[in-house]
Structure formats: C-alpha cells, structure tokens
Coordinates of C-alpha atoms in Angstrom, one line a residue:
X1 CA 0.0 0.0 0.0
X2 CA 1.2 3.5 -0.6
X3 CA 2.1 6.0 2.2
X4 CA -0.1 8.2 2.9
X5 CA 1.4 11.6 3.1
X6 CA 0.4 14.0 6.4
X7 CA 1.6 17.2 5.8
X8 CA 2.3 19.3 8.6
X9 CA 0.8 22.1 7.2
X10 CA -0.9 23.6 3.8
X11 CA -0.3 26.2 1.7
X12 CA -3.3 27.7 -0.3
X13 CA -4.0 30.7 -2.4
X14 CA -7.1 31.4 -0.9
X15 CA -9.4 29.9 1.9
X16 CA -13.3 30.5 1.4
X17 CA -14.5 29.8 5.1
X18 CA -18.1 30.1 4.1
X19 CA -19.3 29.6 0.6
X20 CA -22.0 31.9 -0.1
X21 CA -21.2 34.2 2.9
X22 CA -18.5 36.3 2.9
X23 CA -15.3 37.0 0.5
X24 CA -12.6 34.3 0.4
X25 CA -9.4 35.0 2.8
X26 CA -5.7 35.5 0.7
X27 CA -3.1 33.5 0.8
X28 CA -3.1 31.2 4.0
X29 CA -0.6 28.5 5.4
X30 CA -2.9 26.1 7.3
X31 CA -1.2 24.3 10.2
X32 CA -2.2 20.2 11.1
X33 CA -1.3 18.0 13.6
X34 CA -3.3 14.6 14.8
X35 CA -5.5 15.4 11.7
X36 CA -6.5 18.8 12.9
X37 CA -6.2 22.2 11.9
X38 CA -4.1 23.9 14.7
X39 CA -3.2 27.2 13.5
X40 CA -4.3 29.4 10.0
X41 CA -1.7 32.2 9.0
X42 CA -1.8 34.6 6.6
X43 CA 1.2 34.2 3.8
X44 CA 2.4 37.2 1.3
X45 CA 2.6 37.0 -2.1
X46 CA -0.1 36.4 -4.6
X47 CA -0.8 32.8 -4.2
X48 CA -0.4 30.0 -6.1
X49 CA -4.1 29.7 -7.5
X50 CA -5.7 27.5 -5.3
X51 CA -8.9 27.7 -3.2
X52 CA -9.7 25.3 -0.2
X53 CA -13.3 24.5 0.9
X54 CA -14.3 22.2 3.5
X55 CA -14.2 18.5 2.1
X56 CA -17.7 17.9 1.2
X57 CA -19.4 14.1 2.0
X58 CA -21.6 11.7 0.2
X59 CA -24.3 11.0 1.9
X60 CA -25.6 8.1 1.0
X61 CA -24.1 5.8 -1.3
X62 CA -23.7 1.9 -2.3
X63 CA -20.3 1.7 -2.6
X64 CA -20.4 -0.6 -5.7
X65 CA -16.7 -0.6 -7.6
X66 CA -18.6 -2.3 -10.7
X67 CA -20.8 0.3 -12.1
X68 CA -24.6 -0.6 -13.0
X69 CA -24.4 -0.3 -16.3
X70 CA -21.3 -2.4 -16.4
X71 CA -23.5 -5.5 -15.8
X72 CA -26.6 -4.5 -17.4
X73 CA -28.5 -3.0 -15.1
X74 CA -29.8 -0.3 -17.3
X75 CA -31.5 3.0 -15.6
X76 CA -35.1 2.2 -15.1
X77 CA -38.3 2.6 -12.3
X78 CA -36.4 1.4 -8.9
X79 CA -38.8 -1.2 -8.9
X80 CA -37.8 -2.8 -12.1
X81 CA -34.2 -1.6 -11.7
X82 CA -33.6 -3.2 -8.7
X83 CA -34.6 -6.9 -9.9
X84 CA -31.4 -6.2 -12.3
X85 CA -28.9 -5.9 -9.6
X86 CA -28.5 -9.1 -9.2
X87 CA -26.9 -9.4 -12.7
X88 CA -23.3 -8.1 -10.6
X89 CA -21.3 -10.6 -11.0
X90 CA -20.0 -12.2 -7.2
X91 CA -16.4 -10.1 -7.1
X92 CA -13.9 -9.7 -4.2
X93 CA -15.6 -7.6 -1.4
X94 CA -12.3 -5.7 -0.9
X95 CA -11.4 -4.5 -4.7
X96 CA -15.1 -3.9 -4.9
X97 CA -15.4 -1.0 -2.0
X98 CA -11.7 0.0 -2.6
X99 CA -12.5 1.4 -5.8
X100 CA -15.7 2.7 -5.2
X101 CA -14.4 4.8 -2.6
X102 CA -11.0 5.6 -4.4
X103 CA -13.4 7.4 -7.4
X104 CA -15.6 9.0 -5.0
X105 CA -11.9 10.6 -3.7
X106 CA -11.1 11.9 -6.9
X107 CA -14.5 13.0 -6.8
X108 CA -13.9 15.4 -3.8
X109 CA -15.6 13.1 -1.3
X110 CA -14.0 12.7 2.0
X111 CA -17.1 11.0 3.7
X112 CA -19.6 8.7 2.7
X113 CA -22.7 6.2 4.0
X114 CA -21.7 2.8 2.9
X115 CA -25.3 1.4 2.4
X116 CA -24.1 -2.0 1.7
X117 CA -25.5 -4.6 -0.5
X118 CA -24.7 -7.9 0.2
X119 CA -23.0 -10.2 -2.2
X120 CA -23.5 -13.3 0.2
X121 CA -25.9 -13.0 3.0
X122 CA -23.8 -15.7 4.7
X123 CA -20.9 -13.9 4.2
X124 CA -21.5 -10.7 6.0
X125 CA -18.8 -10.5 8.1
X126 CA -16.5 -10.7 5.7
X127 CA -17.8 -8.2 3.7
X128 CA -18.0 -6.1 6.4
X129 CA -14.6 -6.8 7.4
X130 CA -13.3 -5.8 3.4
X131 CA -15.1 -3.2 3.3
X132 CA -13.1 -2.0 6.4
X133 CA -9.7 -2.5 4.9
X134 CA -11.0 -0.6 2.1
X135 CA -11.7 2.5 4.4
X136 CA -8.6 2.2 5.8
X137 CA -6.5 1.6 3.0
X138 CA -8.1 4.5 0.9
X139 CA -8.8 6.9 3.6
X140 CA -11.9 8.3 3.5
X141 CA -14.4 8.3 6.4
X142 CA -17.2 5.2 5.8
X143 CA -20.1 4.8 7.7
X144 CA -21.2 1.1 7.7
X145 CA -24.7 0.6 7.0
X146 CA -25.3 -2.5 7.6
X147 CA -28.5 -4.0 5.9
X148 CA -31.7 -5.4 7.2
X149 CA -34.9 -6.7 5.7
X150 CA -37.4 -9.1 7.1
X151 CA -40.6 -8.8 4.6
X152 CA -41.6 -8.1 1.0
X153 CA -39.1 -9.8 -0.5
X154 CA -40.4 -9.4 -3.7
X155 CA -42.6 -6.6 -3.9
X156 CA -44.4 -3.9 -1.2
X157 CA -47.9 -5.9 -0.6
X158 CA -49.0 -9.5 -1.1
X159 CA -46.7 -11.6 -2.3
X160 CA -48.9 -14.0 -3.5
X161 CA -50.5 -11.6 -5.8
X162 CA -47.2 -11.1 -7.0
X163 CA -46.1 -14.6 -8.0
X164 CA -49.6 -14.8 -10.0
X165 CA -48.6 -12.3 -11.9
X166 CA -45.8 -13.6 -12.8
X167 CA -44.8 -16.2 -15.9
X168 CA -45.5 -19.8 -14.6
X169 CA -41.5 -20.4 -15.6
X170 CA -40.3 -17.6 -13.5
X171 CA -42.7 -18.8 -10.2
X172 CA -40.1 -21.4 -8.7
X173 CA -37.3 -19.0 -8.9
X174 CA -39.5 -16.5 -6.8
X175 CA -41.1 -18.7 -4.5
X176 CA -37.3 -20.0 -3.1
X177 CA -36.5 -16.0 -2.2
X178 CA -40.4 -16.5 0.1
X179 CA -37.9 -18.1 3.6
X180 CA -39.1 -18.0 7.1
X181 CA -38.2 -14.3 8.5
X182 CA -34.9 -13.5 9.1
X183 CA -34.2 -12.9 13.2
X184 CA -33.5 -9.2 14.3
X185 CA -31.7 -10.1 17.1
X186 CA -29.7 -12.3 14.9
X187 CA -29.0 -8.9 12.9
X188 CA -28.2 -7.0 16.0
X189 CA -25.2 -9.6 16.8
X190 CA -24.3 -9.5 13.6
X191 CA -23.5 -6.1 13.9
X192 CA -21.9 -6.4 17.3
X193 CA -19.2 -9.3 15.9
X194 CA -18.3 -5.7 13.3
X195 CA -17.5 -3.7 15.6
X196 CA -14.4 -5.4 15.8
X197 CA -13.9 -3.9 12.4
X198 CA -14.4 -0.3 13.8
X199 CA -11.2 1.9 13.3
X200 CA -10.9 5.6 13.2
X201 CA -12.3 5.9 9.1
X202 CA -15.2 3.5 9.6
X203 CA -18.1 3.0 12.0
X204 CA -21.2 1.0 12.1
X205 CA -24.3 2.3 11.5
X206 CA -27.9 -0.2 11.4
X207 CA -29.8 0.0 8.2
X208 CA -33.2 -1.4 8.0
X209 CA -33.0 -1.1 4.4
X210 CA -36.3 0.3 3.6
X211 CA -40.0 0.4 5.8
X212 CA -41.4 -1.4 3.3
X213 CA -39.0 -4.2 3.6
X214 CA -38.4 -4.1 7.3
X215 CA -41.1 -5.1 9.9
X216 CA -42.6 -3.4 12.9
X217 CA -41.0 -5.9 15.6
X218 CA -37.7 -5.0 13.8
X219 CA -37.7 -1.8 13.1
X220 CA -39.1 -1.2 16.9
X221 CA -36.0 -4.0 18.2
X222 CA -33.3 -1.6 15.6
X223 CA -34.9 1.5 17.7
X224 CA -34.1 0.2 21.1
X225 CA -30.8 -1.1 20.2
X226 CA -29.6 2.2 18.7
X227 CA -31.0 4.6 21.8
X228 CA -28.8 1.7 24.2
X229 CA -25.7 2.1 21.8
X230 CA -26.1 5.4 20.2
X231 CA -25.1 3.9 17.1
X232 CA -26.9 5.7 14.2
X233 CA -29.4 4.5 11.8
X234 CA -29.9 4.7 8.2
X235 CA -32.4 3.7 6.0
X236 CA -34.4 4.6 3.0
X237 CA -37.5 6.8 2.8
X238 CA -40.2 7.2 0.2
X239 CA -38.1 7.3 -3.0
X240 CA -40.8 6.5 -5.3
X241 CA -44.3 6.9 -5.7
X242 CA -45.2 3.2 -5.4
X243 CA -43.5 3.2 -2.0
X244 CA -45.8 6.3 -1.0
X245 CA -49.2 4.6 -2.2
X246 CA -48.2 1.1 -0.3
X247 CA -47.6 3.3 2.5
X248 CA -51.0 5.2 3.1
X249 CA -52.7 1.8 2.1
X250 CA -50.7 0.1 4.5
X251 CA -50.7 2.6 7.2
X252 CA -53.8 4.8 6.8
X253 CA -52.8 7.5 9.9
X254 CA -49.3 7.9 8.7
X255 CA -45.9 6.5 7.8
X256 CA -44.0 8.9 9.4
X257 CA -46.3 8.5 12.4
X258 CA -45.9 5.0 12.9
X259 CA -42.2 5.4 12.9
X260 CA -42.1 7.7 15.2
X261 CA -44.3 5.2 17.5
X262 CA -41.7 2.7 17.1
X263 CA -39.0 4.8 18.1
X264 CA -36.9 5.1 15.0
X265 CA -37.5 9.3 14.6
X266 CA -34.0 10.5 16.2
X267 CA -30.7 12.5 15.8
X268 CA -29.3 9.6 15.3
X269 CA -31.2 8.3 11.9
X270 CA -30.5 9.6 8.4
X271 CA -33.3 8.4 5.6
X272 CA -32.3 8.9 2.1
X273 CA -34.4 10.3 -0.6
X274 CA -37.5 11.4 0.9
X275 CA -38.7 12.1 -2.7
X276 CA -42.3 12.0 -1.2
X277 CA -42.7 13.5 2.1
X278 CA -45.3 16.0 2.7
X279 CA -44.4 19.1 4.4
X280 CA -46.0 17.8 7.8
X281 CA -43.8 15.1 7.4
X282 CA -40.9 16.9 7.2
X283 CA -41.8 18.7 9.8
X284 CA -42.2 16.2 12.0
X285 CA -38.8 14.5 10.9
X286 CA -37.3 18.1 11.4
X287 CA -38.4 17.9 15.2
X288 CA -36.9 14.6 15.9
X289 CA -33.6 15.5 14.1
X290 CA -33.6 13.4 11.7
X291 CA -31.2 14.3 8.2
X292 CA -32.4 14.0 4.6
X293 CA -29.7 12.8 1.8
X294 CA -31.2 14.5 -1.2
X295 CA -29.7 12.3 -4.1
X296 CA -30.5 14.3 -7.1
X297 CA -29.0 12.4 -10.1
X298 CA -30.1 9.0 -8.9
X299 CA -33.8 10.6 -8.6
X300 CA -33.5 10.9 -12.3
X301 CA -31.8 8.0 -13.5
X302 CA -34.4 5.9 -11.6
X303 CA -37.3 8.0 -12.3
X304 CA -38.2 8.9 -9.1
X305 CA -39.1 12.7 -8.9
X306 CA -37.8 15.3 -7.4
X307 CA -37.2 16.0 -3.8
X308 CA -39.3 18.4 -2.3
X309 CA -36.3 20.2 -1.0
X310 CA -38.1 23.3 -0.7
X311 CA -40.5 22.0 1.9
X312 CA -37.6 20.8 4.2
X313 CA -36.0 24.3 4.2
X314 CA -39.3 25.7 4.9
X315 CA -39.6 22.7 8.0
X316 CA -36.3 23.3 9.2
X317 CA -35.1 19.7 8.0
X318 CA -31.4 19.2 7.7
X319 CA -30.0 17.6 4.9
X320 CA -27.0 16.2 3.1
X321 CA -26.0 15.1 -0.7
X322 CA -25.6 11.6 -1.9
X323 CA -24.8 10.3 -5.2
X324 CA -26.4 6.6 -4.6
X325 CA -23.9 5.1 -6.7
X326 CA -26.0 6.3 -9.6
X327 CA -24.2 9.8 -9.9
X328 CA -25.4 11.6 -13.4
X329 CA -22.5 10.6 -15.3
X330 CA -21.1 7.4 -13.7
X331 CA -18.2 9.6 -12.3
X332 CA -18.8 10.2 -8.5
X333 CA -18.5 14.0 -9.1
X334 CA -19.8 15.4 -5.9
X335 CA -19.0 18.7 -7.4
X336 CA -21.0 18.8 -10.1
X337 CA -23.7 17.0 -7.5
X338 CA -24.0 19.9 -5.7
X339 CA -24.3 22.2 -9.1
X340 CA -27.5 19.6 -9.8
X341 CA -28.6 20.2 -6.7
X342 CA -28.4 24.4 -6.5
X343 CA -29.9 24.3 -9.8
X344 CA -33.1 22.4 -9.3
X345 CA -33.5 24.1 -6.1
X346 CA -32.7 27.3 -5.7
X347 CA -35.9 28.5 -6.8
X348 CA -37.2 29.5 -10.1
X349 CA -38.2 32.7 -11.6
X350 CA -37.4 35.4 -9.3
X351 CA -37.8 33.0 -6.1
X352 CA -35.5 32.6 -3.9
X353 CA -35.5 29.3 -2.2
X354 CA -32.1 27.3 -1.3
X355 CA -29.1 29.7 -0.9
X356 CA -25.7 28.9 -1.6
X357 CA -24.5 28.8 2.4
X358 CA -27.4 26.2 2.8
X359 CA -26.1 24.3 -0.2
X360 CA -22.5 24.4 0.8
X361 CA -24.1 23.4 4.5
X362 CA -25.5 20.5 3.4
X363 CA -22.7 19.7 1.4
X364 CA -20.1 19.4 4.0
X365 CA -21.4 20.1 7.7
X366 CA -25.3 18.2 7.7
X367 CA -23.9 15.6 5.7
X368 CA -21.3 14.9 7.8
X369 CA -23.5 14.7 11.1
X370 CA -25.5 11.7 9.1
X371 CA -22.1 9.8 8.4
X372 CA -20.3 10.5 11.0
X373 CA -22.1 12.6 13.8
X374 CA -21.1 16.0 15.5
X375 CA -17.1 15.7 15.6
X376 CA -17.1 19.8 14.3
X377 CA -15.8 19.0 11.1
X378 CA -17.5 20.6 8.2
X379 CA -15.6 23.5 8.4
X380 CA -12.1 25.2 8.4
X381 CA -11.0 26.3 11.2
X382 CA -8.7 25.8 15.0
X383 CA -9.4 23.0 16.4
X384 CA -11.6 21.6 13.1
X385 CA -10.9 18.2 11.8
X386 CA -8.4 18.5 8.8
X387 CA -10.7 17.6 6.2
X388 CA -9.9 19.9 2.7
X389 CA -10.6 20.0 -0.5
X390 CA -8.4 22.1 -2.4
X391 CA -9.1 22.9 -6.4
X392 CA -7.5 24.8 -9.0
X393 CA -9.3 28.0 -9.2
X394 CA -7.1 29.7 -11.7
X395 CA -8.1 26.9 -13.9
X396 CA -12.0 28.0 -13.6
X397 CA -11.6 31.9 -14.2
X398 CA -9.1 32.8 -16.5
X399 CA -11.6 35.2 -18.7
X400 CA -13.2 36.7 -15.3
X401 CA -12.6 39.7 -15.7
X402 CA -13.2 41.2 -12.0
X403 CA -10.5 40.5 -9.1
X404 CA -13.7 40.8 -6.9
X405 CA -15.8 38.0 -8.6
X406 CA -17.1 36.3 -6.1
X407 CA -15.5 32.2 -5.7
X408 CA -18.8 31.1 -4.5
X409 CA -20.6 31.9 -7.5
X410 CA -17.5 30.8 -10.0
X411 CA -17.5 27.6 -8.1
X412 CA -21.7 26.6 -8.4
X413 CA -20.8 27.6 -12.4
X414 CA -17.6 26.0 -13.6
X415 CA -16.3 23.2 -10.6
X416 CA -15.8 19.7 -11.7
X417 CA -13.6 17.1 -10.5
X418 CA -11.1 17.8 -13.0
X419 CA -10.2 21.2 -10.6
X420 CA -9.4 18.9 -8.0
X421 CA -5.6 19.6 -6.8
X422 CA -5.8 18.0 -3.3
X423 CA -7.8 16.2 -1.0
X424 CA -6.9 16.0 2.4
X425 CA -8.8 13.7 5.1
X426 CA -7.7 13.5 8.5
X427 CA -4.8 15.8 7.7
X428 CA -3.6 13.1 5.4
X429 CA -3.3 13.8 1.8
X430 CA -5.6 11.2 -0.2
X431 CA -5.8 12.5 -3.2
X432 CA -3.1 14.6 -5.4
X433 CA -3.2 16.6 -8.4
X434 CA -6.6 14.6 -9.3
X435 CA -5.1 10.8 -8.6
X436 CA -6.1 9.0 -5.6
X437 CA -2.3 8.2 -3.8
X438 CA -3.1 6.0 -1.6
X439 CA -3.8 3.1 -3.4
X440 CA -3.4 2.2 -6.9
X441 CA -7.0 2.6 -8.2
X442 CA -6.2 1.9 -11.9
X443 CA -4.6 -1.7 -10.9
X444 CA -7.3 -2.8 -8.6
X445 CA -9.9 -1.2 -11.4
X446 CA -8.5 -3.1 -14.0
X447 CA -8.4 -6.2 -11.4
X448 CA -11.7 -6.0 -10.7
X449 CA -13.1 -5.7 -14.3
X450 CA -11.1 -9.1 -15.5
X451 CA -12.3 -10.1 -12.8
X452 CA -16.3 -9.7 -13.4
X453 CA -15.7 -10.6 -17.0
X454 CA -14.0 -14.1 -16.2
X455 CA -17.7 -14.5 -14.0
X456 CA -19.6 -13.3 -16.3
X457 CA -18.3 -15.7 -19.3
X458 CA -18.3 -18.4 -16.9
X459 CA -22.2 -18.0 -16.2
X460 CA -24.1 -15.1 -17.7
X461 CA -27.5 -14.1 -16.1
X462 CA -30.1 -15.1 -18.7
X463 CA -32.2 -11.9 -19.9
X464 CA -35.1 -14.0 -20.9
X465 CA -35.2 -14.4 -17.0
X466 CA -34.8 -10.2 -16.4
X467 CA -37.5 -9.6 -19.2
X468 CA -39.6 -11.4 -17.6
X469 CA -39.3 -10.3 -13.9
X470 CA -39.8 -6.4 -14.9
X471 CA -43.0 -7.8 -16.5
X472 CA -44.1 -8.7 -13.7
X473 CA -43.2 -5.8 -12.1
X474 CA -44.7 -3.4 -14.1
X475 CA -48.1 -5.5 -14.4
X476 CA -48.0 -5.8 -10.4
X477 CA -47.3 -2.3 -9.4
X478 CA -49.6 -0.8 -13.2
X479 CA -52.7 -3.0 -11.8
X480 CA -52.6 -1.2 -8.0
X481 CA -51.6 -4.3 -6.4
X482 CA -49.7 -2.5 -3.9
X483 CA -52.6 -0.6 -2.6
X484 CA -54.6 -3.4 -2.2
X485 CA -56.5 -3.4 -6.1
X486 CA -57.1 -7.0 -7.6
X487 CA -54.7 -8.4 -10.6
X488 CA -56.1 -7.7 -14.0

C-alpha cells in the first residue's frame, strides 16, 4: 500500500470559510497536527491559485466498484431496476469498496454512508470486514450501514398476488426467495461481531434497508438497540411513488407516524431520498432531528421525482448530498452534484429558495453529522478536523474579468472534478493533483473488471429471466396491487 502523506501544514492561495457568505481570505498556510487544523496564517505574495473549501461528503451511497451499467443493469423505475442488480457478477468484497471509494476521492468526497449490499448473505462478516480494509487503506471516512430486511421480498404488498402475476416459468425462482423471516436479534449480533472492524475511518451504523422491507417488531428492536448504543441508523425513505401509495394503504394514519411510535425518529437516523414526504412530514422529521440525503441524479436515473427540498427548508429539516452510486455521469462527481442540486433548487423565476451557504451546508457540515455525527468538522477552522478540498481555481476563471468575482458563484458555475488539486482527510493527503495516492486505483480497477468478465463468461445471467421479472413488475405495481387493487 502506498504511504499516505500528512503534511504538517498547507499552503493555499485562498481559503473560502463560508461559501455563499462572505469573501474568500488571501493567501493562508494552514497548520495540522493529529489530523486537525491547529493554526491558519496569513502568507504574502499572490498565491499560487488554489482555493480550499471544507471537504464535502456523500451522503448516502452503495459503494459498488462495478458500475450498473457495467453489468446491465440499465437506468429504469427502482422497482424494475432493482430486480437487475443481481446481474453483478460475485467479485472480491475488498477491490469492490476499494475502488468505489477511491473514485468517490477523486471525486472530492471525503465522507460517505456505505449502504451496503450484500454479495453473500452468509458472508456478512466478511464483507463487512473488506469493506473496512478498504476504508482504511483508501482513507476516506465510511459509515457502515449494515442492511436489514425481514418482509416483502419481492414486492411492497402480497406476495402471493405477485407470483400470479408472474410467468408460470419464473414462479419457482421467486417462490425460493419466500424463507421464514430472518431474526432481528440475529441482525443486532451480527453487527456487534463488526464492531471489531471499527477503526478511526469507519463506524457501524444499522440499516433497516427500507420500511417497506423491514417489519414493525424489527424496526421497533433496531430503535431500542440504537437509543442503548447510540449507534446511528440509516435507512431509505419514500423514494418513489409506489412506495408512498403502499404506505398510506398500508398505514392509513401515517408512515411517518408509525415510525415515530416505534422509536426510529432521532438525531441519530438519516433516511435517504425522501422524494415524497409532505411538508407535515418533514416537519415532523425536522423535530426529531432526523437528516435527509437528497440524491439528485439517482432521482433521475431511476425515475423517481424530485425531492421536495423546498419543503424541508421551509420545516427546518437538515439535509446532506448523496450520489447513490447512480451519480449523473457514472463519475462520482460530488461537485458537479452539488451544481445539480443548487440548480433544481434554488428557486425558479425570481424566487428565492435554497441559498448557496445552505447548499454548501449541506454539502459538507449536515452531511457529515449523518455519516459520521457531530465531531465539528465541516468546516475550516482551529481546532476543526483536517478535512480539505483544495481545487484549482485559476483553472476556472481565466476570462473573469473582475479580481472581486465572487468564488462562490465561479465555483456553483464551472467546478468539476477535473479542478481537483488536493484532498486531504484526517490531515492526510488522499488524493493529489486529481489521482487517488493511496492506493493504486487503476490496478485494482483493472483487477476487478477481468475479474467480473471471467464470472460473467463463466455464467451469464439469462435476460429472458430479467424480461420477464420487470414484467411482472410493471403488471404488479400498473394493476394497483400494492394498494390493495385486484390483478387484471
């Protein structure tokens, strides 16, 4: 493994404390030691054309080194997309998360919310445990999600229903995935045995994947365990609109409600997406704490809508950015993420709705809090975890004109990863000039894709077998099924 570089202390052209608030600084020298920022001095001269921010985080991701579209699993309605992921060829658990999060470093990510997805339930552990190296290796923060569902294996309602829609070929194949219940408490062990695997750049967090796939009992034994722990949760939350009707069919005085009944509403749990939550919703998640990943490009890809983003400012509910693994161009940009983000949701017209300190907020300091809690990172300054992205701001305004343009606006118009000069996690440099240093990304990429093309010769998934499951899909979900109509 490559060392990792910890420089004692920074020099930058200029330092924008707080993007959309205030000028950036001139030339600094920021100071580190034990991975924090201990002293920022002024430097003369005119600086070398660099601009630090605070590092921003993913968050909420899947961490999958083999992008979708590698294996087939072409951009669809979640529902029918997700039947394709299991097209992924079985690859090493290590390579698999070390390039994932090697990318999302070049992509200016020094955070993220590993919501994993397992390539052998009976394997866990060892997942869990590469997925640790990974972290370590690499060098970014991980949060550990680790998954849980006990019902609706196959779709949100009757599964019954669901296997007579289905081709009488593709019935058996379904039927085998309809097992007694998984055990919580067998979960919550589980996830005691990782903790082994805990190390200062990754941390467990529970995931009851999704309320539609996670039961009452569990979801109410997940709530205990975290308030006796204080381990986080992190789950999903109404991404799509089939997930909102089976939930006011299934729960008629509120989702949101009966969560909160169950004890999951906390500081401590993060929900991603949240494509559908009404305004009294958010409101309510707002007054428990809880933190939104708004995940933009994935929204589209899968068809899901639009976040109503405007509605958590106006509850007061926090949120981060996530890319989902599903990022707009397959390139973990969290830069241009945030661009996406400011542009859908500023406002329109003459409105003003999101600002650019609450973007750059959510970016780097709610974010953070969902992966990795309140350590006062998320910001540069004493005392601040040494977390930094520094890019190449000459690059990005050579015809501005004005010496007083302001770098907040330049960087919501024209940042990409390709400005990327330095990121710096932990006061350790990860990533230099653009290239991920701390491991060699381009071997274990090109490991990884001989690797998924010897499987995938060896047994291709049969599409007859896909074709058909999103048929049955799409007649389930078009007929109403999940909101209690009859097959037609």
């Amino acid at each position: 493994m490559p060392t990792i570089t910890a420089p004692s202390s920074l020099d930058v052209g200029a330092m924008l404390v707080t993007p959309g608030r205030g000028p950036a600084t001139g030339p600094r020298r920021i100071h580190i030691a034990d991975g924090r920022i201990t002293a920022i001095e002024p430097l003369d001269g005119p600086g070398d054309g660099s601009l630090v921010i605070a590092a921003p985080v993913n968050a909420h991701d899947h961490g999958r080194g083999l992008r979708t579209l590698a294996f087939g699993a072409v951009d669809d309605g979640l529902e029918a997309w997700i039947t394709t992921l299991g097209r992924e060829p079985k690859l090493d658990a290590y390579r698999r998360a070390a390039v994932a999060f090697a990318r999302m470093a070049e992509g200016g990510i020094c955070a993220t919310n590993h919501s994993h997805g397992p390539q052998d339930e009976s394997r866990i552990l060892d997942e869990a445990e590469a997925v640790s190296m990974a972290a370590r290796d690499v060098g970014i923060h991980v949060a550990f999600a680790a998954p849980f569902t006990d019902r609706n294996p196959l779709v949100y309602g009757d599964q019954q229903t669901f296997l007579a829609a289905a081709e009488p070929s593709l019935r058996p194949k379904l039927e085998a995935r309809l097992g007694p219940p998984k055990s919580v408490q067998d979960f919550l062990a589980s996830v005691e045995a990782m903790a082994a695997f805990e190390h200062p750049n990754f941390s467990l967090q529970y995931c009851p994947v999704g309320a539609q796939w996670v039961s009452e009992a569990s979801l109410a034994a997940i709530a205990e365990a975290s308030a006796l722990t204080g381990r986080r949760i992190h789950m999903h939350l109404l991404e799509t609109r089939y997930q909102r009707e089976w939930a006011d069919h299934a729960y008629p005085d509120g989702l949101i409600t009966r969560l909160d009944t169950l004890g999951i509403l906390s500081p401590r749990l993060s929900v991603a997406h949240g494509v559908y939550l009404t305004e009294a919703e958010s409101a309510l998640l707002a007054e428990r704490g809880v933190i939104v990943s708004v995940n933009t490009s994935s929204n589209f890809r899968l068809r899901s809508g639009i976040a109503p983003v405007a509605g958590f400012v106006t509850a007061g509910l926090r949120f981060g950015i996530g890319l989902d693994a599903q990022p707009l161009d397959d390139d973990d940009d969290i830069l241009r993420e945030m661009r996406l983000v400011w542009l859908n949701h500023r406002g329109f017209g003459l409105d003003d709705v999101l600002s650019a300190e609450q973007l750059f907020e959510a970016a780097s300091l709610d974010g953070r809090r969902a992966v990795i809690g309140a350590d006062g990172g998320g910001r540069i300054a004493v005392g601040t975890p040494a977390d930094l992205l520094v890019l190449d701001y000459a690059a990005m305004t050579p015809d501005v004109l004005s010496a007083d343009a302001d770098p907040t606006n330049v960087l919501l118009t024209r940042a990409t990863r390709k400005h990327i000069r330095r990121l710096v996690v932990g006061g350790r440099t990860i990533v230099e000039n653009g290239r991920c240093i701390t491991v060699d990304k381009e071997t274990l990429e090109a490991e990884l894709i001989a690797e998924a093309k010897t499987a995938w010769t060896a047994a291709p998934p049969p599409h007859a077998t896909t074709t058909a499951m999103k048929h049955a899909i799409r007649r389930y979900y078009g007929c109403g099924c999940h909101r209690g109509a009859g097959l037609r």
